[in-house]
XYZ file of C-alpha atoms in Angstrom:
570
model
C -37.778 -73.166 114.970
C -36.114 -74.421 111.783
C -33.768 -77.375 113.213
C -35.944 -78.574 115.458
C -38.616 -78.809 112.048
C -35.313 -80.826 110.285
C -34.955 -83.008 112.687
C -38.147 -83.585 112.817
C -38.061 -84.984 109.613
C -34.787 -86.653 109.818
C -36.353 -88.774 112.297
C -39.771 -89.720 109.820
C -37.204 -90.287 107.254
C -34.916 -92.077 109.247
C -38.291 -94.592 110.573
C -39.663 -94.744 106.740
C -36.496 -95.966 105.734
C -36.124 -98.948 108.516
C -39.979 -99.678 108.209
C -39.577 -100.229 104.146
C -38.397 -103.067 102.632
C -34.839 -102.978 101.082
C -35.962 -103.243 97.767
C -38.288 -101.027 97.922
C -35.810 -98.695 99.495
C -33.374 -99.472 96.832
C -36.110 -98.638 93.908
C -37.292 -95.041 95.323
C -33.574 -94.241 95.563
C -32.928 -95.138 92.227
C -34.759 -92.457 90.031
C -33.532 -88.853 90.408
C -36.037 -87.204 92.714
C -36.345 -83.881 90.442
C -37.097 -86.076 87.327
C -39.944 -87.905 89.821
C -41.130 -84.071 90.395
C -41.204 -83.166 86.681
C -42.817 -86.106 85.591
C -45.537 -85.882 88.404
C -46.095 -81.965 87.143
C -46.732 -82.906 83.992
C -48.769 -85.824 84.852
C -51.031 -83.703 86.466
C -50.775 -81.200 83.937
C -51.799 -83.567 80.537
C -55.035 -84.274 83.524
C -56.072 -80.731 82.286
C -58.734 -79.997 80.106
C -58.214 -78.486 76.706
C -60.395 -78.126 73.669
C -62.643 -81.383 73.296
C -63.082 -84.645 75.117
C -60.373 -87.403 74.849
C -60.923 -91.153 75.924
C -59.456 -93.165 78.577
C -57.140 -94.420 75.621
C -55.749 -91.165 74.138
C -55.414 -89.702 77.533
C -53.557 -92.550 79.102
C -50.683 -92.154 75.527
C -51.030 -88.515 76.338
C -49.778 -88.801 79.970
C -47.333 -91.290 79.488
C -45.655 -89.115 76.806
C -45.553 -86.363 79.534
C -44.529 -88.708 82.579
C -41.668 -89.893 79.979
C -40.753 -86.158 78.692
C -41.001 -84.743 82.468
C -38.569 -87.208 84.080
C -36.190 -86.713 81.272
C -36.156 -83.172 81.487
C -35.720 -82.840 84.895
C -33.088 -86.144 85.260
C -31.645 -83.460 82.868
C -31.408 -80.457 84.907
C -30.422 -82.619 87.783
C -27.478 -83.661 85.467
C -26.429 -80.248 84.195
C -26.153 -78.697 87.567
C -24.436 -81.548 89.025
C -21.695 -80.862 86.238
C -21.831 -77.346 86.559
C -21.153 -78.152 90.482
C -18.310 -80.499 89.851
C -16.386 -78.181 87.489
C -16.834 -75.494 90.585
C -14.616 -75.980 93.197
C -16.240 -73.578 95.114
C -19.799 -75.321 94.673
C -21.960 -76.436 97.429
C -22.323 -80.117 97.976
C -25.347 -81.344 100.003
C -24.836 -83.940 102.977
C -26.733 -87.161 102.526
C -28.867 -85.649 104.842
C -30.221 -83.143 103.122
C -30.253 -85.478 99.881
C -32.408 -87.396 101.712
C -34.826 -84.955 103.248
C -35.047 -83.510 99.650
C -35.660 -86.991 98.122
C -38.461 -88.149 100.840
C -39.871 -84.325 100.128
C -40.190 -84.680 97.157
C -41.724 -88.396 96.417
C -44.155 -87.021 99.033
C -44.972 -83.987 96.860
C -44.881 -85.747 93.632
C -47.471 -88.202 94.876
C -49.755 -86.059 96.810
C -49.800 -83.798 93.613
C -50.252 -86.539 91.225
C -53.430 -87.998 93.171
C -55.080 -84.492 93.243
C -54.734 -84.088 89.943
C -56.178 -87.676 89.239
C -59.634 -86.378 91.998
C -59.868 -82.961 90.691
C -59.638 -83.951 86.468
C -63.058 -85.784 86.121
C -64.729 -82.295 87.417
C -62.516 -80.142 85.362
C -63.646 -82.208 82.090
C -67.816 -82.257 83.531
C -68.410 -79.452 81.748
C -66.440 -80.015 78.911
C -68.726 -83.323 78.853
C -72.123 -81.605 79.119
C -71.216 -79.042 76.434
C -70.631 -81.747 73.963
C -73.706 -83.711 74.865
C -71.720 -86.982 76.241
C -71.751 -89.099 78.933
C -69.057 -89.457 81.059
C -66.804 -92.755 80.554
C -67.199 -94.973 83.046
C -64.896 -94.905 86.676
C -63.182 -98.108 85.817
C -62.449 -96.241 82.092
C -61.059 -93.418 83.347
C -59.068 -94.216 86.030
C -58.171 -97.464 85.806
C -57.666 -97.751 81.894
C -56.067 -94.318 82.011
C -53.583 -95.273 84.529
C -53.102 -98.113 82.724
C -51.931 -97.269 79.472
C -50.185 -94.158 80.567
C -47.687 -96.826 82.688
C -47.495 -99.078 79.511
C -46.545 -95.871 77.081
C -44.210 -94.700 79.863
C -42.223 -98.072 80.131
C -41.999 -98.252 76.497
C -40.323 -94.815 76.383
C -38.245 -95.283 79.238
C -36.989 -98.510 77.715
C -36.414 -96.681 74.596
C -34.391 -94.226 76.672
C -32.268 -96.680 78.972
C -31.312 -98.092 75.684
C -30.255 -95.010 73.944
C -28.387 -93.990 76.988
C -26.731 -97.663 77.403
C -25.228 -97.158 73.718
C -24.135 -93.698 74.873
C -22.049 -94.856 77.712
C -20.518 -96.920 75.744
C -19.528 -94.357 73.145
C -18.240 -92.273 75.494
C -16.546 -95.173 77.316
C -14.681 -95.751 74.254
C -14.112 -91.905 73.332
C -12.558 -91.330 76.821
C -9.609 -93.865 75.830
C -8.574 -90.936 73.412
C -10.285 -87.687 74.953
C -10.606 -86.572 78.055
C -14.194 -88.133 79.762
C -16.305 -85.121 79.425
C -15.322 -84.340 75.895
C -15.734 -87.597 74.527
C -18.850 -87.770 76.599
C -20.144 -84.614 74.706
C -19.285 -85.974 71.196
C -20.751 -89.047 71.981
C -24.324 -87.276 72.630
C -23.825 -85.366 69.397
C -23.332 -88.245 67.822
C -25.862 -90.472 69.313
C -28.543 -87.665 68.961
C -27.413 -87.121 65.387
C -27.912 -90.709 64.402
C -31.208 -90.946 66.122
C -32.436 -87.918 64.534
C -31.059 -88.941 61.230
C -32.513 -92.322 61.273
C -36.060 -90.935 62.686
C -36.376 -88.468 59.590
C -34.572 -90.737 56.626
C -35.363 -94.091 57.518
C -38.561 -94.363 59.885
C -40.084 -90.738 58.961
C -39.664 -91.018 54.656
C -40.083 -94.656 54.698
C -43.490 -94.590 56.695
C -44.696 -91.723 54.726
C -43.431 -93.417 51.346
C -45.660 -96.399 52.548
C -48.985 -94.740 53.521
C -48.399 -92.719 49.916
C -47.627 -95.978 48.378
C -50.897 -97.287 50.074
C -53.311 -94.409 49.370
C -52.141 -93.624 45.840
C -53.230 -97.507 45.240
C -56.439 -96.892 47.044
C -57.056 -93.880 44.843
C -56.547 -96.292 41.934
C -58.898 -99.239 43.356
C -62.138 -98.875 41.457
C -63.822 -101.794 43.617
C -66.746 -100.466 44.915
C -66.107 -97.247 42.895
C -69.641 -95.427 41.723
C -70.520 -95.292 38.417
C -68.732 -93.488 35.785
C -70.514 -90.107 35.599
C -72.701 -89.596 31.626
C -72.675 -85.957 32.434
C -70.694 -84.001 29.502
C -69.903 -81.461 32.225
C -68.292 -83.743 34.659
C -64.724 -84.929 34.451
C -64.756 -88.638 33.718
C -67.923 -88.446 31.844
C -68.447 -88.334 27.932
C -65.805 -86.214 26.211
C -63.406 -85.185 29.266
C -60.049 -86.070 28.978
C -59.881 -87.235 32.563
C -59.145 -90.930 33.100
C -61.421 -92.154 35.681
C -59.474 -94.402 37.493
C -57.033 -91.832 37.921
C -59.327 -89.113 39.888
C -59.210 -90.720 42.762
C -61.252 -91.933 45.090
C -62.831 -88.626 46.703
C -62.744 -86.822 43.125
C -65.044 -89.704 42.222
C -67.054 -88.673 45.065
C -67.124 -85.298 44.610
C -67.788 -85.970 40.480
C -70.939 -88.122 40.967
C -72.891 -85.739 43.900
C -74.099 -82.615 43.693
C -77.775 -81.801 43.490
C -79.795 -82.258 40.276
C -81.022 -79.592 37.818
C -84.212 -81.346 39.969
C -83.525 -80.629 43.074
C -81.828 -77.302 42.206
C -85.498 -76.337 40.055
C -86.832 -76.079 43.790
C -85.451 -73.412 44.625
C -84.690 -71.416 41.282
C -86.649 -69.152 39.516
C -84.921 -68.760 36.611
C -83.815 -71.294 34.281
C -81.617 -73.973 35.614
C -78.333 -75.636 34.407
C -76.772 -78.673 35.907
C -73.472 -77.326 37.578
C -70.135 -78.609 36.052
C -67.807 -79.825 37.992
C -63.985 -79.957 37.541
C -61.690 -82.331 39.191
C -57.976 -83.971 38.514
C -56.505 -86.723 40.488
C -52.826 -86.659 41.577
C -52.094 -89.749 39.541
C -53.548 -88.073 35.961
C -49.664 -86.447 35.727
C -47.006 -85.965 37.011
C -46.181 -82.864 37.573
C -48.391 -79.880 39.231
C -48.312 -77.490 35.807
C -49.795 -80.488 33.823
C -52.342 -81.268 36.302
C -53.555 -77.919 36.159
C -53.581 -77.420 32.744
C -55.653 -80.451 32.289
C -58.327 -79.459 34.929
C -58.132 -75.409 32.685
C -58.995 -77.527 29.524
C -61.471 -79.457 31.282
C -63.515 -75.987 32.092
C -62.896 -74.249 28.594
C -64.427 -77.818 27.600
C -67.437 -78.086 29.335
C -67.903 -74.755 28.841
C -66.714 -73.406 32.649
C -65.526 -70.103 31.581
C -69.271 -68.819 30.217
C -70.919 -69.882 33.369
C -72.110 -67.447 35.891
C -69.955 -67.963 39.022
C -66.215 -69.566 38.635
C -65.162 -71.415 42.314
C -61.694 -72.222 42.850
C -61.682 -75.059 45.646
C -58.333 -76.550 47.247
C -59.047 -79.858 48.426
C -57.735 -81.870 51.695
C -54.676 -83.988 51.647
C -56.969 -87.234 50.280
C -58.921 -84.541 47.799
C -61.956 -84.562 49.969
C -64.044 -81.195 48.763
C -66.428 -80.785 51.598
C -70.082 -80.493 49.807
C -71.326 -77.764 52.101
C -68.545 -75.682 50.404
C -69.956 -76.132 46.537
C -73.601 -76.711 46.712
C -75.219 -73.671 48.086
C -73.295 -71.055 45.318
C -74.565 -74.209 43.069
C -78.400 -73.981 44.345
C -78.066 -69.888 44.933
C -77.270 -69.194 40.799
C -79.624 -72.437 39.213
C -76.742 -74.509 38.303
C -75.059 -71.860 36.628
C -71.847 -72.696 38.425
C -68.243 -74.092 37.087
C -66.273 -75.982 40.282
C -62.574 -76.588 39.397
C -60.033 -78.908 41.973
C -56.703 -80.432 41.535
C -55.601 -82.898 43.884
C -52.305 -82.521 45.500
C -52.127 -85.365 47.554
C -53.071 -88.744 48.106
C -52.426 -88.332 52.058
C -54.896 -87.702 54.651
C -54.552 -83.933 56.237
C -52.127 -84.513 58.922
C -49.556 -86.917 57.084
C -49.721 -84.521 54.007
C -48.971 -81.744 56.340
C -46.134 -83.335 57.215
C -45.150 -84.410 54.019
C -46.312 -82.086 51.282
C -47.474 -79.431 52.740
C -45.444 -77.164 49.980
C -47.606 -79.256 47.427
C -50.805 -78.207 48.758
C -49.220 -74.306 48.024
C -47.656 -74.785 44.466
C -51.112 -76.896 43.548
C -53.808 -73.560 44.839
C -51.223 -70.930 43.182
C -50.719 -72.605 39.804
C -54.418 -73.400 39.652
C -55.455 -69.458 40.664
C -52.800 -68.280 38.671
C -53.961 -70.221 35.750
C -57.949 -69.761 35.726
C -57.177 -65.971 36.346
C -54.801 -65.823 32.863
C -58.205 -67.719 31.050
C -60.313 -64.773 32.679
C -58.182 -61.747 31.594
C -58.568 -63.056 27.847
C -63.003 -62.848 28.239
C -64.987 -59.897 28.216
C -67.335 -61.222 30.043
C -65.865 -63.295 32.736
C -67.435 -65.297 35.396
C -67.342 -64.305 38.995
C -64.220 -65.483 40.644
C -64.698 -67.705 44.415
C -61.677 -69.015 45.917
C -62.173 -71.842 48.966
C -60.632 -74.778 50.619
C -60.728 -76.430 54.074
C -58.534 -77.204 56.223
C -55.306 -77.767 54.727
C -56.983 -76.952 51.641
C -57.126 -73.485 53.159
C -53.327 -73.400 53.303
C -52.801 -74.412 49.857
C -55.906 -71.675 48.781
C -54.434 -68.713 50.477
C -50.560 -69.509 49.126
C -52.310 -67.947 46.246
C -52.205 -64.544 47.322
C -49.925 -62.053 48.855
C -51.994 -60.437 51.410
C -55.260 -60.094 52.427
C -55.658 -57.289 49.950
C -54.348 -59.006 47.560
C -57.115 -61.746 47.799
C -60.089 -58.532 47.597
C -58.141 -57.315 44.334
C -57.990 -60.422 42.730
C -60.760 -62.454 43.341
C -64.884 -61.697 44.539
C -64.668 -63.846 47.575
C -63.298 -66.305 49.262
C -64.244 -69.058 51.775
C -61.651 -70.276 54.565
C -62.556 -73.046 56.759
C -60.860 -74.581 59.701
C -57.732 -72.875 58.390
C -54.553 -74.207 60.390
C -51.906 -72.139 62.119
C -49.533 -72.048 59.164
C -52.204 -69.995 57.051
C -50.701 -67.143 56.123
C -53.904 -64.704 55.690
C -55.022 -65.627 59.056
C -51.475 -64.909 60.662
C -51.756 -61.396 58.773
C -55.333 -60.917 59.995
C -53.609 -61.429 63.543
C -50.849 -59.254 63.241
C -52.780 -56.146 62.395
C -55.976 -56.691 64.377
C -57.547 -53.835 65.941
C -56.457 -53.250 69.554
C -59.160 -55.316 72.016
C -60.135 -57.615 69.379
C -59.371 -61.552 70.300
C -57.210 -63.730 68.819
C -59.662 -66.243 67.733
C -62.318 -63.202 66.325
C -59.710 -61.102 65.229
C -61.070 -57.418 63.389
C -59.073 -56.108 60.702
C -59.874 -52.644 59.419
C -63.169 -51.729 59.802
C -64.305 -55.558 60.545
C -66.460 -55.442 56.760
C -64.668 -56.620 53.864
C -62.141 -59.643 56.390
C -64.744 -61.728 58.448
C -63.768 -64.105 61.579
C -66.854 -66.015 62.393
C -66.677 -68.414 65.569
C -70.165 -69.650 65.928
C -73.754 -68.608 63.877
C -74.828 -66.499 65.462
C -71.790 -64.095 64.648
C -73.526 -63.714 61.396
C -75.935 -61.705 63.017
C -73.231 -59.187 63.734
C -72.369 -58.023 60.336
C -73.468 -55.147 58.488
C -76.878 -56.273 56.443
C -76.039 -53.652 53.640
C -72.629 -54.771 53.031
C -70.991 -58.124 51.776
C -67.991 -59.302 53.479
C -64.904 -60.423 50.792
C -63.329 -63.234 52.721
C -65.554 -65.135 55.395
C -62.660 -66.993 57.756
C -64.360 -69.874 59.980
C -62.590 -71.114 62.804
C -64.246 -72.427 65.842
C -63.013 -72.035 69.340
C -62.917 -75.484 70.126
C -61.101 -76.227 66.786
C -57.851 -77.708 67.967
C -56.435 -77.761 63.894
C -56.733 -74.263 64.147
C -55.360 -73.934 67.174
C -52.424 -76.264 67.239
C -49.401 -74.418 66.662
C -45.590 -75.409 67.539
C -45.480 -72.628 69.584
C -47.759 -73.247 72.357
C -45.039 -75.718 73.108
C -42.937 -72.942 74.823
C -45.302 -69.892 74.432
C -48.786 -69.038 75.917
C -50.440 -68.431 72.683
C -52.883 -65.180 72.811
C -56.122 -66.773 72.733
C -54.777 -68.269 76.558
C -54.083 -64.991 77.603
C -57.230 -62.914 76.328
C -60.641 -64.301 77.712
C -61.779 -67.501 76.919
C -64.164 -67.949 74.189
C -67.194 -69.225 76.070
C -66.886 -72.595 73.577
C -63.383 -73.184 75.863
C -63.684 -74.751 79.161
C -63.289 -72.045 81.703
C -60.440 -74.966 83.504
C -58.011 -74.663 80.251
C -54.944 -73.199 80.818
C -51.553 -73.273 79.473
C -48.368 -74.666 80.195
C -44.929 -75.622 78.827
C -44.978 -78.680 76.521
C -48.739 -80.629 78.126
C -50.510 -78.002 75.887
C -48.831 -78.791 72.463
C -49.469 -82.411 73.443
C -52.876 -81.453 74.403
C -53.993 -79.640 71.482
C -52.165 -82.887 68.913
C -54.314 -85.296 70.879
C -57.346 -82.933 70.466
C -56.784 -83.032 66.667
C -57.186 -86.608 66.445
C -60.903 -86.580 67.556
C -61.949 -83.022 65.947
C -64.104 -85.043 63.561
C -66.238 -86.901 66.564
C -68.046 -84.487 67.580
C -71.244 -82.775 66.330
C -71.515 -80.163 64.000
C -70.398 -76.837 64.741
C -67.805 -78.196 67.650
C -64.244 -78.886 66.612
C -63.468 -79.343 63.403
C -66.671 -80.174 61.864
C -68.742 -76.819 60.438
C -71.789 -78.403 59.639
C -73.826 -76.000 57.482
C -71.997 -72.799 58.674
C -70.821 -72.072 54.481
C -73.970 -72.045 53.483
C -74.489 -68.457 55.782
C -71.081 -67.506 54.727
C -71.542 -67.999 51.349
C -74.873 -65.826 51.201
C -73.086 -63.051 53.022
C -70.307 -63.080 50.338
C -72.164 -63.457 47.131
C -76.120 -62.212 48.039
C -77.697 -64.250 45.521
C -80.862 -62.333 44.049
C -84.045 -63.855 44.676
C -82.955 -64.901 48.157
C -83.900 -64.484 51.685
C -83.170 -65.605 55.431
C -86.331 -68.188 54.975
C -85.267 -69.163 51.406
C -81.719 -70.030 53.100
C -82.967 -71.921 56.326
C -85.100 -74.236 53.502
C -81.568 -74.749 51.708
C -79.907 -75.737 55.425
C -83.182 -78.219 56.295
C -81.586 -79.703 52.623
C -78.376 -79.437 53.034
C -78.354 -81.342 56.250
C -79.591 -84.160 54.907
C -75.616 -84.034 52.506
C -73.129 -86.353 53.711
C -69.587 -85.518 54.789
């Protein structure tokens, strides 16, 4: 039953090949036909859904990175085993006949596989789509344009790659005058992928990075445009601070002229109101980490930070964006009677300062932490201690502490938003979760004092007569929080447990399409509306009331804050 099946085949083959033209002939023999598998796999594969919605553009990079990456890989294994054969003397060598059944079997299953992944992926993404309140792109978008730019990224690679490989034949070429071919063959990769590598992270890498600091840092500096030097003798910049204005930077003057009123706070309080003072130090104010926090400690004991009522630590993003949602409701909860402290660490947006200075973001939360908390020991009657950042401002918070515990013992609360994979508090919280508890709401201890909150109405979950230390929010959807080296190689556990019913019920994981997945995803977190990806909308303001329980507040007093606070650009 078999032959008869083979030479069945032999025969199609044997007619394709004298019905195709030569050259056409000549092309489909040239690529190796497992690369041609691999790359339609993964092809299909970067077709999946993941997190959020990507357009026609950042899809079509994101498959021709995995057409490129496929082919390579399995041109690769196609290589290795061929050597492995050829060292073997008792290896098995194929007949051209079998080469070519395998070849015409497997164009034919690349392509068939390739064009159902292009007929199935619009469906997969449909709900994705009417989750997020979009319409779809349009056919010529998504197919065409896709298809399009995914062959453009893939040429670009491959040229990149026939060129790298052309200077490694000819390293090897020369080697093998002095070695024997398949040593000096060897060296010459080393070599070549040394010098690539080398290049990538000392010239291109540093030198890019050096540029966009160089770029930013003068941004930072640029006071074109630049609001109006605050007159508040509680505001760095203003009357009597030490701060130079042009050097806060761009966001710190943001964050230093908002805020709400002693006004606007009056509508809420009962009490007597203060206007809150607010603490912030550019990168460019010194040079060194130590100095920049002393500055912003003599900036409080200035403006009088230290005798205020609440004390909140916040860690910035790479460009020093504070998010306002994060300071403003402890500022309306206690009348004003609030000191806000941040030192910039960066001039970089998030992702390049990841890259770049991540370690900053760490040495800038701990000195600052470590510093406010030696000014508290020396009061009697110290202010209540909040720790927060976003994003990688939650990395830089949380290199603070120790441990989780070590967060409750030190501090009254703390806020963690969007916090990345490389957040050390959240890993812990993973490690020791209670058995059946999820990944992405993990329960630690009892599931009081360390809260995961994935979406509002989690809030409704926690125990009314007790107030949660550290509030941790990460949505489903959030591809920052979910990106992780890792899921490169490794089905993270959020894949394996049940989806979060924010996740497409199509997502699935495999070997490299995810990672690339999940960094595309992070590019648009920010284009979405609040409460999906990485955008949190007025979700502090609950966490916040859980944490601190303000007095003179209730659910309706805190849905009149959000109907404000809604209003509060990003």
């Amino acid at each position: 039953m078999v032959h008869p099946l083979l030479a069945r085949v032999d025969t199609l083959v044997d007619e394709a090949r004298r019905r195709t033209p030569a050259r056409l002939v000549a092309v489909l023999s040239r690529p190796h036909v497992t690369g041609v598998v691999l790359a339609a796999w993964m092809f299909g594969q970067s077709l999946q859904p993941m997190l959020l919605l990507r357009s026609w553009l950042f899809q079509g990079v994101l498959a021709g990175v995995a057409i490129t990456l496929g082919y390579w890989v399995g041109t690769g294994l196609r290589n290795l085993v061929a050597w492995v054969a050829s060292r073997t003397d008792r290896g098995w060598r194929p007949s051209a006949q079998v080469l070519d059944r395998w070849r015409a079997a497997g164009w034919v299953a690349a392509v068939l596989y390739a064009l159902s992944s292009i007929a199935t992926a619009v469906g997969d993404h449909e709900w994705t789509w009417q989750r997020l309140g979009h319409e779809p792109t349009s056919f010529w978008y998504v197919y065409i344009g896709t298809l399009v730019v995914a062959a453009l990224v893939a040429g670009l690679l491959f040229s990149v790659g026939w060129g790298l490989r052309w200077v490694w034949l000819r390293l090897a070429g020369a080697g093998a005058r002095l070695l024997p071919a398949w040593i000096a063959a060897g060296l010459a990769l080393v070599l070549l992928t040394w010098a690539v590598v080398a290049s990538l992270s000392n010239v291109v890498m540093d030198r890019t990075l050096d540029g966009f600091n160089s770029t930013f840092a003068a941004g930072d500096r640029d006071l074109d445009g630049a609001p109006e030097q605050p007159t508040s003798s509680v505001r760095s910049g203003g009357p009597g601070s030490e701060v130079d204005w042009a050097k806060t930077g761009r966001e710190g003057r943001r964050f230093l002229t908002r805020g709400p009123s002693v006004e606007e706070i009056a509508d809420f309080a009962t009490d007597e109101v203060s206007e809150p003072v607010r603490v912030f130090v550019g990168r460019a104010q010194a040079d060194t980490v130590d100095e920049r926090v002393a500055l912003a400690v003599d900036e409080l004991e200035r403006f009088g930070g230290f005798e205020r009522e609440v004390l909140l630590v916040v860690v910035p993003t790479g460009t020093g964006w504070i998010n306002e949602q994060i300071v403003q409701p402890l500022e309306y909860f206690h009348g004003g009677d609030v000191a806000t402290v941040a030192v910039q660490y960066s001039h970089l947006p998030s992702p390049l300062a990841f890259l770049s200075e991540a370690d900053a973001a760490g040495d800038t939360g701990t000195a600052l932490v470590a510093a406010v908390e030696e000014k508290l020991a020396t009061l009697d009657d110290p202010p209540t201690l909040y720790v927060a950042g976003e994003s990688l401002g939650s990395f830089g918070g949380a290199r603070a502490f120790s441990s989780l515990d070590d967060s409750a013992a030190r501090t009254a609360g703390a806020l963690w938003i969007g916090p990345p994979e490389t957040m050390h508090l959240r890993r812990e919280a993973e490690r020791v979760r209670q058995p059946g508890s999820t990944q992405v709401r993990p329960v630690v201890g009892d599931g009081g004092e360390f809260v995961f909150i994935n979406r509002a109405s989690d809030f409704d979950d926690l125990d009314p007569a007790r107030a949660p230390h550290s509030v941790f929010l990460q949505q489903a959807d959030d591809p920052i929080v979910w990106w992780d080296w890792e899921t490169a190689y490794s089905r993270p556990d959020w894949l394996r447990e049940p989806l979060d019913p924010a996740v497409n019920p199509e997502v699935g994981w495999s070997p490299v399409t995810t990672f690339l997945q999940l960094a595309v995803d992070m590019g648009v977190s920010n284009d979405f509306d609040a409460e999906h990806g990485h955008l949190y909308g007025t979700l502090p303001l609950t966490s916040w009331y859980a944490i601190d329980r303000p007095g003179g507040w209730d659910a309706v007093k805190v849905e009149e804050l959000r109907n404000r606070l809604e209003t509060v650009r990003r």
